[in-house]
Short mmCIF file of C-alpha atoms in Angstrom, two decimals:
data_model
loop_
_atom_site.label_atom_id
_atom_site.label_comp_id
_atom_site.label_asym_id
_atom_site.label_seq_id
_atom_site.Cartn_x
_atom_site.Cartn_y
_atom_site.Cartn_z
CA UNK A 1 123.11 59.24 99.88
CA UNK A 2 121.85 62.00 99.03
CA UNK A 3 118.23 62.84 97.28
CA UNK A 4 117.25 65.11 94.94
CA UNK A 5 114.38 66.34 96.52
CA UNK A 6 116.92 67.63 99.12
CA UNK A 7 117.79 70.13 96.78
CA UNK A 8 114.47 71.28 96.43
CA UNK A 9 114.13 75.20 96.56
CA UNK A 10 118.54 75.21 97.70
CA UNK A 11 118.95 77.38 95.58
CA UNK A 12 116.37 81.18 94.04
CA UNK A 13 116.81 82.91 90.63
CA UNK A 14 118.27 86.23 91.66
CA UNK A 15 118.30 87.93 88.61
CA UNK A 16 117.30 87.75 84.46
CA UNK A 17 117.39 90.52 81.28
CA UNK A 18 116.30 90.52 78.05
CA UNK A 19 117.80 91.92 75.01
CA UNK A 20 117.31 92.97 71.56
CA UNK A 21 113.91 91.38 71.49
CA UNK A 22 112.75 91.28 68.20
CA UNK A 23 114.50 93.06 65.26
CA UNK A 24 118.24 94.26 66.46
CA UNK A 25 120.06 94.64 62.80
CA UNK A 26 123.69 94.95 62.87
CA UNK A 27 123.94 92.57 66.28
CA UNK A 28 125.88 89.83 66.39
CA UNK A 29 124.90 86.39 68.86
CA UNK A 30 127.71 87.03 71.44
CA UNK A 31 126.95 91.65 71.38
CA UNK A 32 123.19 90.14 72.52
CA UNK A 33 124.05 87.02 75.02
CA UNK A 34 126.65 89.65 76.52
CA UNK A 35 123.86 92.42 77.05
CA UNK A 36 121.22 90.06 78.53
CA UNK A 37 124.01 89.31 80.27
CA UNK A 38 125.00 91.73 81.45
CA UNK A 39 121.44 93.36 82.65
CA UNK A 40 120.51 90.08 84.11
CA UNK A 41 123.67 90.19 87.00
CA UNK A 42 122.95 93.89 87.77
CA UNK A 43 118.98 92.49 88.11
CA UNK A 44 120.68 91.07 90.41
CA UNK A 45 122.70 93.51 92.35
CA UNK A 46 125.90 91.47 91.46
CA UNK A 47 129.07 92.86 89.19
CA UNK A 48 129.55 90.37 86.25
CA UNK A 49 133.13 89.18 88.46
CA UNK A 50 130.68 87.49 91.36
CA UNK A 51 130.04 85.06 88.75
CA UNK A 52 131.96 81.90 88.51
CA UNK A 53 129.23 79.24 87.38
CA UNK A 54 129.23 79.88 83.42
CA UNK A 55 126.01 77.95 81.72
CA UNK A 56 125.68 78.50 77.43
CA UNK A 57 124.45 77.09 74.23
CA UNK A 58 124.45 77.96 71.28
CA UNK A 59 123.36 76.95 68.07
CA UNK A 60 126.17 76.82 65.49
CA UNK A 61 129.06 76.95 68.30
CA UNK A 62 129.83 73.90 69.80
CA UNK A 63 132.65 74.89 71.56
CA UNK A 64 130.70 77.75 72.46
CA UNK A 65 130.80 78.48 76.58
CA UNK A 66 134.74 78.94 75.76
CA UNK A 67 134.02 82.40 73.92
CA UNK A 68 131.22 83.27 76.11
CA UNK A 69 133.60 82.86 79.60
CA UNK A 70 136.98 85.32 77.15
CA UNK A 71 134.08 87.91 75.97
CA UNK A 72 132.49 89.04 79.08
CA UNK A 73 135.79 88.46 80.78
CA UNK A 74 134.85 85.28 83.44
CA UNK A 75 136.78 82.99 85.10
CA UNK A 76 134.02 80.59 85.84
CA UNK A 77 134.86 77.30 88.61
CA UNK A 78 131.60 75.44 87.34
CA UNK A 79 130.97 75.19 83.48
CA UNK A 80 127.65 73.26 81.60
CA UNK A 81 127.60 73.75 78.02
CA UNK A 82 125.27 70.92 77.55
CA UNK A 83 123.23 71.58 74.82
CA UNK A 84 119.81 69.44 73.38
CA UNK A 85 118.45 71.71 72.13
CA UNK A 86 115.99 75.15 72.93
CA UNK A 87 115.54 73.34 76.44
CA UNK A 88 118.89 73.26 77.02
CA UNK A 89 118.31 76.80 79.43
CA UNK A 90 116.82 75.02 81.70
CA UNK A 91 118.35 71.80 81.35
CA UNK A 92 121.24 73.62 83.22
CA UNK A 93 119.25 74.10 86.05
CA UNK A 94 119.72 70.77 88.24
CA UNK A 95 123.17 70.79 87.66
CA UNK A 96 123.99 74.31 88.73
CA UNK A 97 122.10 73.57 91.87
CA UNK A 98 123.54 70.87 92.92
CA UNK A 99 127.48 73.06 91.79
CA UNK A 100 126.43 75.78 94.59
CA UNK A 101 125.18 72.71 97.15
CA UNK A 102 128.31 71.64 96.91
CA UNK A 103 130.07 74.67 97.52
CA UNK A 104 131.83 74.37 93.42
CA UNK A 105 130.15 78.59 92.78
CA UNK A 106 128.35 80.57 93.98
CA UNK A 107 126.03 82.43 91.64
CA UNK A 108 125.74 81.38 88.33
CA UNK A 109 125.11 83.18 85.02
CA UNK A 110 122.43 80.79 82.63
CA UNK A 111 122.42 83.15 79.08
CA UNK A 112 122.22 83.02 75.82
CA UNK A 113 121.88 85.46 71.86
CA UNK A 114 120.88 85.21 68.94
CA UNK A 115 120.45 87.18 66.20
CA UNK A 116 119.18 84.87 64.22
CA UNK A 117 116.96 87.00 62.25
CA UNK A 118 118.67 89.34 61.38
CA UNK A 119 122.26 87.92 60.38
CA UNK A 120 124.45 87.50 57.85
CA UNK A 121 123.94 83.83 57.46
CA UNK A 122 120.94 83.34 56.43
CA UNK A 123 118.87 80.46 57.28
CA UNK A 124 119.40 78.65 54.31
CA UNK A 125 122.67 78.59 54.61
CA UNK A 126 122.83 77.21 58.63
CA UNK A 127 120.48 73.86 57.11
CA UNK A 128 122.78 73.30 54.06
CA UNK A 129 125.87 73.68 56.55
CA UNK A 130 124.05 71.63 59.62
CA UNK A 131 123.35 68.57 56.46
CA UNK A 132 127.25 68.31 56.22
CA UNK A 133 128.25 69.04 59.50
CA UNK A 134 124.84 67.13 61.96
CA UNK A 135 123.24 64.30 59.00
CA UNK A 136 120.52 62.76 60.14
CA UNK A 137 120.98 60.58 56.87
CA UNK A 138 117.20 58.37 56.92
CA UNK A 139 115.91 61.97 57.00
CA UNK A 140 117.15 64.23 54.81
CA UNK A 141 116.87 62.47 51.40
CA UNK A 142 112.99 62.53 51.58
CA UNK A 143 112.90 66.75 52.16
CA UNK A 144 111.18 67.35 54.88
CA UNK A 145 110.76 71.28 56.29
CA UNK A 146 112.93 70.27 59.87
CA UNK A 147 111.92 71.09 62.25
CA UNK A 148 108.75 72.39 61.16
CA UNK A 149 107.75 69.24 58.90
CA UNK A 150 108.60 66.77 62.26
CA UNK A 151 105.82 68.17 64.24
CA UNK A 152 103.19 68.65 61.77
CA UNK A 153 103.34 64.60 61.35
CA UNK A 154 103.08 64.96 65.30
CA UNK A 155 99.75 66.92 64.72
CA UNK A 156 98.97 64.69 61.20
CA UNK A 157 98.73 61.51 64.08
CA UNK A 158 97.34 63.58 67.36
CA UNK A 159 94.15 65.08 65.04
CA UNK A 160 93.57 60.82 63.85
CA UNK A 161 94.00 59.17 66.99
CA UNK A 162 92.21 62.40 69.21
CA UNK A 163 90.46 64.15 66.44
CA UNK A 164 91.91 67.39 67.32
CA UNK A 165 91.28 69.67 64.63
CA UNK A 166 92.82 72.54 62.87
CA UNK A 167 91.42 74.87 64.65
CA UNK A 168 92.42 73.97 68.11
CA UNK A 169 95.41 74.16 66.96
CA UNK A 170 95.09 77.79 65.42
CA UNK A 171 93.35 78.96 69.29
CA UNK A 172 96.79 77.88 70.70
CA UNK A 173 97.76 80.71 68.75
CA UNK A 174 95.77 82.52 69.44
CA UNK A 175 95.37 82.70 72.87
CA UNK A 176 99.53 83.57 72.58
CA UNK A 177 98.42 86.31 70.42
CA UNK A 178 96.15 87.89 72.84
CA UNK A 179 99.27 87.94 75.53
CA UNK A 180 101.25 88.97 73.56
CA UNK A 181 98.88 92.81 73.35
CA UNK A 182 99.45 92.66 76.76
CA UNK A 183 103.29 92.32 76.27
CA UNK A 184 105.26 95.62 75.52
CA UNK A 185 108.54 93.19 75.08
CA UNK A 186 106.14 90.62 71.75
CA UNK A 187 107.41 91.05 68.62
CA UNK A 188 104.09 90.20 67.41
CA UNK A 189 101.23 91.95 68.60
CA UNK A 190 98.53 92.16 65.86
CA UNK A 191 95.01 91.26 66.25
CA UNK A 192 95.28 87.75 65.50
CA UNK A 193 92.01 85.03 65.08
CA UNK A 194 91.17 81.83 64.40
CA UNK A 195 90.68 82.52 60.41
CA UNK A 196 93.81 84.18 60.39
CA UNK A 197 95.96 81.22 61.57
CA UNK A 198 94.12 78.78 59.33
CA UNK A 199 93.68 80.34 56.13
CA UNK A 200 97.84 81.87 56.51
CA UNK A 201 100.34 80.36 54.18
CA UNK A 202 100.42 76.73 54.69
CA UNK A 203 104.09 75.50 55.40
CA UNK A 204 103.77 71.76 55.90
CA UNK A 205 99.99 69.80 56.28
CA UNK A 206 98.76 70.94 58.73
CA UNK A 207 100.83 73.66 60.14
CA UNK A 208 100.44 77.26 58.42
CA UNK A 209 102.89 79.87 59.13
CA UNK A 210 101.06 81.04 62.26
CA UNK A 211 100.93 77.54 64.00
CA UNK A 212 104.90 77.81 63.19
CA UNK A 213 106.56 80.01 66.33
CA UNK A 214 108.38 83.17 65.54
CA UNK A 215 111.61 83.90 63.71
CA UNK A 216 113.75 86.71 65.43
CA UNK A 217 116.73 88.35 67.28
CA UNK A 218 116.84 88.17 70.74
CA UNK A 219 119.19 87.00 74.50
CA UNK A 220 117.76 85.96 77.41
CA UNK A 221 120.18 85.30 80.84
CA UNK A 222 119.22 84.70 84.55
CA UNK A 223 122.31 84.72 87.54
CA UNK A 224 121.16 81.79 90.21
CA UNK A 225 122.82 82.04 94.03
CA UNK A 226 121.90 80.08 97.89
CA UNK A 227 119.52 80.87 98.99
CA UNK A 228 120.03 81.62 102.03
CA UNK A 229 122.13 84.56 99.78
CA UNK A 230 119.66 84.91 97.38
CA UNK A 231 118.20 86.67 100.50
CA UNK A 232 120.79 88.70 100.87
CA UNK A 233 119.75 90.39 97.27
CA UNK A 234 117.68 93.04 95.91
CA UNK A 235 115.05 91.55 94.14
CA UNK A 236 112.69 89.32 95.27
CA UNK A 237 113.77 85.21 95.14
CA UNK A 238 112.22 83.09 92.59
CA UNK A 239 112.81 79.69 94.09
CA UNK A 240 113.69 76.59 91.17
CA UNK A 241 111.21 73.25 93.14
CA UNK A 242 112.54 70.73 91.29
CA UNK A 243 114.31 69.96 87.50
CA UNK A 244 114.34 66.86 85.34
CA UNK A 245 115.32 66.10 81.84
CA UNK A 246 113.64 63.45 78.94
CA UNK A 247 115.74 62.59 76.11
CA UNK A 248 114.02 59.80 74.48
CA UNK A 249 115.12 60.71 70.40
CA UNK A 250 116.74 62.47 68.65
CA UNK A 251 114.32 61.30 64.96
CA UNK A 252 110.59 62.32 64.65
CA UNK A 253 111.55 58.94 63.03
CA UNK A 254 113.30 57.70 65.70
CA UNK A 255 110.23 58.55 68.08
CA UNK A 256 108.06 55.74 69.21
CA UNK A 257 104.18 56.72 69.76
CA UNK A 258 104.18 60.87 68.04
CA UNK A 259 101.65 61.69 70.53
CA UNK A 260 103.52 61.09 73.84
CA UNK A 261 107.17 62.77 74.46
CA UNK A 262 109.29 62.93 77.08
CA UNK A 263 108.16 65.90 78.85
CA UNK A 264 105.86 62.83 81.19
CA UNK A 265 109.33 61.87 82.19
CA UNK A 266 111.39 65.09 82.84
CA UNK A 267 107.41 66.37 84.05
CA UNK A 268 107.21 63.48 86.25
CA UNK A 269 110.62 63.83 87.92
CA UNK A 270 110.21 67.94 88.11
CA UNK A 271 106.56 66.75 90.32
CA UNK A 272 108.73 64.72 92.29
CA UNK A 273 111.22 66.26 92.93
CA UNK A 274 109.18 69.63 93.93
CA UNK A 275 106.26 66.96 96.09
CA UNK A 276 103.25 69.04 93.78
CA UNK A 277 100.67 67.77 91.55
CA UNK A 278 99.88 70.34 88.25
CA UNK A 279 96.72 71.51 90.51
CA UNK A 280 99.57 73.00 93.26
CA UNK A 281 100.99 75.48 89.46
CA UNK A 282 99.38 78.69 89.50
CA UNK A 283 100.88 78.81 85.90
CA UNK A 284 102.71 77.63 82.85
CA UNK A 285 104.82 78.56 80.26
CA UNK A 286 105.30 75.70 77.99
CA UNK A 287 107.88 75.94 74.76
CA UNK A 288 105.49 76.20 72.07
CA UNK A 289 107.28 75.61 68.72
CA UNK A 290 104.42 75.51 66.85
CA UNK A 291 100.72 74.72 68.59
CA UNK A 292 100.59 71.44 68.83
CA UNK A 293 103.50 71.52 71.53
CA UNK A 294 101.06 73.64 74.25
CA UNK A 295 98.06 70.20 73.22
CA UNK A 296 101.14 67.88 74.00
CA UNK A 297 102.93 69.31 76.72
CA UNK A 298 99.70 70.62 78.74
CA UNK A 299 98.89 65.91 78.39
CA UNK A 300 101.90 64.96 79.07
CA UNK A 301 103.26 67.20 82.25
CA UNK A 302 99.15 65.87 83.45
CA UNK A 303 97.02 69.02 83.28
CA UNK A 304 94.91 67.08 80.83
CA UNK A 305 94.46 63.41 80.08
CA UNK A 306 95.60 61.82 77.20
CA UNK A 307 94.29 62.93 74.07
CA UNK A 308 92.16 65.90 75.18
CA UNK A 309 94.57 68.53 74.79
CA UNK A 310 93.21 70.16 72.20
CA UNK A 311 89.25 70.71 74.10
CA UNK A 312 91.26 71.81 76.94
CA UNK A 313 93.19 75.17 74.52
CA UNK A 314 89.62 75.88 72.62
CA UNK A 315 87.26 79.98 73.24
CA UNK A 316 90.42 80.97 75.01
CA UNK A 317 90.74 78.95 78.41
CA UNK A 318 94.51 79.56 78.03
CA UNK A 319 94.13 83.51 76.88
CA UNK A 320 94.09 86.31 79.29
CA UNK A 321 90.38 85.56 81.26
CA UNK A 322 90.90 81.43 80.84
CA UNK A 323 90.44 78.88 82.82
CA UNK A 324 94.33 78.05 83.42
CA UNK A 325 97.93 81.36 82.64
CA UNK A 326 99.70 79.44 80.18
CA UNK A 327 102.53 81.43 77.60
CA UNK A 328 101.58 85.02 79.31
CA UNK A 329 104.59 86.58 77.88
CA UNK A 330 102.98 85.85 74.13
CA UNK A 331 105.39 82.57 74.06
CA UNK A 332 107.48 80.96 70.80
CA UNK A 333 104.27 81.97 69.00
CA UNK A 334 103.89 85.93 69.29
CA UNK A 335 106.56 86.88 71.76
CA UNK A 336 110.19 85.66 70.34
CA UNK A 337 112.25 82.88 69.20
CA UNK A 338 115.40 83.27 68.57
CA UNK A 339 116.34 79.82 67.35
CA UNK A 340 116.43 78.94 70.98
CA UNK A 341 113.70 79.95 73.42
CA UNK A 342 113.67 77.65 76.68
CA UNK A 343 115.66 80.88 78.52
CA UNK A 344 112.23 83.42 78.30
CA UNK A 345 109.85 80.82 79.31
CA UNK A 346 111.37 80.97 82.15
CA UNK A 347 112.57 84.46 82.10
CA UNK A 348 108.38 84.77 82.00
CA UNK A 349 107.73 82.95 84.76
CA UNK A 350 110.53 84.31 87.52
CA UNK A 351 108.43 87.89 86.06
CA UNK A 352 105.56 86.58 86.65
CA UNK A 353 106.33 85.40 89.86
CA UNK A 354 108.18 87.98 91.06
CA UNK A 355 105.03 90.57 90.02
CA UNK A 356 106.72 92.12 87.65
CA UNK A 357 104.66 91.37 84.68
CA UNK A 358 102.35 94.55 84.16
CA UNK A 359 99.36 94.29 82.26
CA UNK A 360 99.60 91.22 81.67
CA UNK A 361 100.09 89.75 85.85
CA UNK A 362 98.93 86.97 86.69
CA UNK A 363 96.67 88.24 90.30
CA UNK A 364 98.80 87.01 93.33
CA UNK A 365 100.72 83.75 91.29
CA UNK A 366 103.16 81.59 94.09
CA UNK A 367 104.04 78.97 92.15
CA UNK A 368 104.71 78.57 88.22
CA UNK A 369 105.49 75.25 85.48
CA UNK A 370 109.23 76.07 82.38
CA UNK A 371 108.95 73.42 80.55
CA UNK A 372 111.76 73.45 77.04
CA UNK A 373 111.70 71.72 74.19
CA UNK A 374 114.01 70.68 72.07
CA UNK A 375 114.98 69.37 69.09
CA UNK A 376 112.06 67.75 67.09
CA UNK A 377 110.15 66.95 70.01
CA UNK A 378 113.60 65.52 70.74
CA UNK A 379 114.23 66.61 74.79
CA UNK A 380 112.16 67.92 77.42
CA UNK A 381 113.58 69.99 80.74
CA UNK A 382 110.76 70.69 83.07
CA UNK A 383 110.77 73.42 85.75
CA UNK A 384 108.97 74.65 88.74
CA UNK A 385 109.70 77.69 90.20
CA UNK A 386 108.09 79.31 93.36
CA UNK A 387 107.75 82.22 95.80
CA UNK A 388 109.63 82.22 99.31
CA UNK A 389 106.06 80.62 101.47
CA UNK A 390 105.95 77.96 97.98
CA UNK A 391 109.63 76.54 99.87
CA UNK B 1 136.91 49.14 46.66
CA UNK B 2 136.77 46.76 49.63
CA UNK B 3 133.52 46.50 51.38
CA UNK B 4 132.99 49.33 53.81
CA UNK B 5 132.52 47.68 57.30
CA UNK B 6 130.20 49.89 58.99
CA UNK B 7 126.34 49.22 58.71
CA UNK B 8 125.11 52.95 56.95
CA UNK B 9 127.49 52.27 54.50
CA UNK B 10 127.09 49.31 53.83
CA UNK B 11 122.32 49.76 53.62
CA UNK B 12 123.35 52.90 51.56
CA UNK B 13 125.48 50.69 48.92
CA UNK B 14 123.21 47.88 49.21
CA UNK B 15 119.98 50.37 48.49
CA UNK B 16 122.35 51.60 45.73
CA UNK B 17 122.17 48.40 44.05
CA UNK B 18 118.36 48.03 44.69
CA UNK B 19 118.20 46.74 47.67
CA UNK B 20 116.09 47.30 51.36
CA UNK B 21 117.39 45.67 54.03
CA UNK B 22 116.55 46.09 57.69
CA UNK B 23 119.22 44.58 60.60
CA UNK B 24 117.79 41.55 63.02
CA UNK B 25 119.28 41.09 66.20
CA UNK B 26 119.97 37.22 67.11
CA UNK B 27 120.66 37.96 70.39
CA UNK B 28 116.67 39.15 71.06
CA UNK B 29 115.13 38.90 68.14
CA UNK B 30 114.44 42.23 67.77
CA UNK B 31 114.48 44.26 64.19
CA UNK B 32 116.44 47.15 64.31
CA UNK B 33 116.28 50.16 61.61
CA UNK B 34 118.11 52.69 61.64
CA UNK B 35 121.07 50.19 61.06
CA UNK B 36 122.48 50.58 64.58
CA UNK B 37 126.38 48.74 65.32
CA UNK B 38 124.86 48.31 68.62
CA UNK B 39 120.82 46.79 68.77
CA UNK B 40 119.38 49.95 71.00
CA UNK B 41 117.27 46.95 72.30
CA UNK B 42 119.13 44.54 74.12
CA UNK B 43 122.97 46.50 74.09
CA UNK B 44 124.17 43.53 71.87
CA UNK B 45 125.95 43.65 68.46
CA UNK B 46 124.76 40.56 66.38
CA UNK B 47 122.91 42.40 64.45
CA UNK B 48 121.97 40.55 60.39
CA UNK B 49 120.10 41.63 57.82
CA UNK B 50 117.43 40.62 56.40
CA UNK B 51 114.73 41.51 53.73
CA UNK B 52 112.07 43.24 55.26
CA UNK B 53 108.75 42.25 52.93
CA UNK B 54 108.07 45.28 51.95
CA UNK B 55 104.91 45.70 53.12
CA UNK B 56 103.76 48.29 55.96
CA UNK B 57 101.04 51.03 57.35
CA UNK B 58 101.50 54.55 57.28
CA UNK B 59 101.80 56.38 60.69
CA UNK B 60 102.10 59.46 60.17
CA UNK B 61 101.16 62.27 57.09
CA UNK B 62 102.16 65.67 56.12
CA UNK B 63 102.84 67.66 53.04
CA UNK B 64 105.75 70.06 52.16
CA UNK B 65 104.19 73.28 50.47
CA UNK B 66 107.09 74.07 48.03
CA UNK B 67 106.29 76.84 45.53
CA UNK B 68 107.21 74.93 42.06
CA UNK B 69 110.92 76.24 41.41
CA UNK B 70 111.73 74.38 44.94
CA UNK B 71 110.40 71.16 43.66
CA UNK B 72 106.56 71.84 44.36
CA UNK B 73 104.65 70.35 47.02
CA UNK B 74 106.00 66.97 48.62
CA UNK B 75 104.50 63.97 50.89
CA UNK B 76 106.90 63.41 54.20
CA UNK B 77 105.55 59.99 55.72
CA UNK B 78 106.01 57.99 58.91
CA UNK B 79 105.49 54.24 58.04
CA UNK B 80 105.47 51.32 60.05
CA UNK B 81 107.00 48.08 58.22
CA UNK B 82 105.30 45.09 59.30
CA UNK B 83 108.44 44.08 61.16
CA UNK B 84 107.85 45.73 63.64
CA UNK B 85 109.99 49.91 62.48
CA UNK B 86 109.74 52.91 61.87
CA UNK B 87 111.13 54.48 58.97
CA UNK B 88 110.52 57.91 57.25
CA UNK B 89 110.01 57.96 53.87
CA UNK B 90 107.61 58.86 51.07
CA UNK B 91 104.40 58.15 49.47
CA UNK B 92 104.80 58.38 45.43
CA UNK B 93 101.57 57.05 44.96
CA UNK B 94 99.18 58.19 44.25
CA UNK B 95 99.85 61.37 44.74
CA UNK B 96 100.73 62.94 48.16
CA UNK B 97 98.63 64.66 49.62
CA UNK B 98 95.60 61.90 49.12
CA UNK B 99 97.65 59.79 51.89
CA UNK B 100 95.93 59.08 54.55
CA UNK B 101 97.18 57.99 57.99
CA UNK B 102 96.09 53.97 58.52
CA UNK B 103 96.60 53.49 54.46
CA UNK B 104 98.57 50.31 53.29
CA UNK B 105 101.85 50.77 51.64
CA UNK B 106 104.92 48.77 50.32
CA UNK B 107 108.56 49.56 49.23
CA UNK B 108 109.96 49.99 45.90
CA UNK B 109 113.77 51.56 45.85
CA UNK B 110 114.29 54.19 43.17
CA UNK B 111 117.39 54.77 42.43
CA UNK B 112 118.30 58.61 41.34
CA UNK B 113 122.81 59.26 39.66
CA UNK B 114 122.91 55.45 41.21
CA UNK B 115 121.48 56.48 44.74
CA UNK B 116 118.79 53.96 46.29
CA UNK B 117 116.19 55.67 48.78
CA UNK B 118 113.43 53.91 49.70
CA UNK B 119 109.64 55.29 48.22
CA UNK B 120 106.29 53.62 49.46
CA UNK B 121 103.54 52.82 47.03
CA UNK B 122 100.11 52.69 47.99
CA UNK B 123 98.66 48.95 48.38
CA UNK B 124 95.30 48.13 46.75
CA UNK B 125 92.73 47.38 49.46
CA UNK B 126 93.48 51.21 51.11
CA UNK B 127 93.37 51.99 54.61
CA UNK B 128 93.41 49.26 57.48
#
């Protein structure tokens, strides 16, 4: 009987790539994906013909891995189209590690692209279509704006139970913007204050538009190979030390406790596999679809006690120069959010651990946690990454 | 038309007739909502329909901000029924942005164009 711990550090991310972040008028989802995939494969020092494993997911196309394989001219022996929303590309890690360990494949490409901001098909049309093909008959009749209203409900409960304030949530957005100002790839880089967030247009109380992630275009991709093979490739390998995924519900109305997400389970699983604790982590990339997410995940992943997340993020403590670096690319709030953000959290963790993060580089970072969220606090996937000395 | 076989259609037809029903599992005695074919507590299929008391407590609340032309602001709440199940709904009275977590509420079936929907009204006596 094999143990998940046996997989710790068995695979490494050896290539990452992004393309078209922000505005990319005239590009399709697939074109953004393909450019990102090409960049990641080149970064790995490989050719597209070396890729024999493929993972991808799409919000729109339910058979998405097939057109991706066709478009890139691949013949993969390992295919994973698992779609659990924005966390999918982090959830793709562990099964791919198993596939590499077993010899089923040797080089896995995980890739994503979305033209959400600039697509000729608007979000309103997609929303109407979704009501038909993916109905939620016990929520849609009440006309929530999903996903925002679901996160707003969670925020209302966190405020009620723990005294979390709108100001504390605003500080999450302010910290993300401060990091984005150090990242030339970030989409929004103007200064942002707490008051700017509080006075922005209210979307679904208590969340203003500045508590909500961006709507951008963009693509992202990464390449993973065995730890042995990684040593022969040009870039500093970043090892996967732990990964776990959890789903407790789909609908926000089916979530048992709106202040506790299944990140509690995915985080515990990833830490157990890595044999590590929150104290061992140098920097975090948390899927900040909304400001409340960062607070919930800091708690559920064990970086502060339940209910303390609001106080934890106050006054620049997760901003550049603060006590814990969180979302160093600017996150979904200020860097990029083309429909699903998870892969970008992982890519930023890799860039930080490689020492490639320029002005926003966290000095001497050896370990990172990248956390994905999907749906309406529905799926959670946690990855722990490290440099060679942590394996 | 024959009686619908699936629980989703049955539940909606009852709502359309003004009846709000939830399920109760006769194997594990757990209450179930939204309606299922299989009990999410014990995996059994012995689910019976019951009329809930209709009373509950607001668990979480938001106001969806919309332009007047799109229907104006609207309350969206999660309500915990006294039977122990939760549902998304709307607190219809008092006006939307007055609703607070902990408010005691009572269900009412609103039928528009033949389609029933469970909404809630605040009860006198206020919050728990």
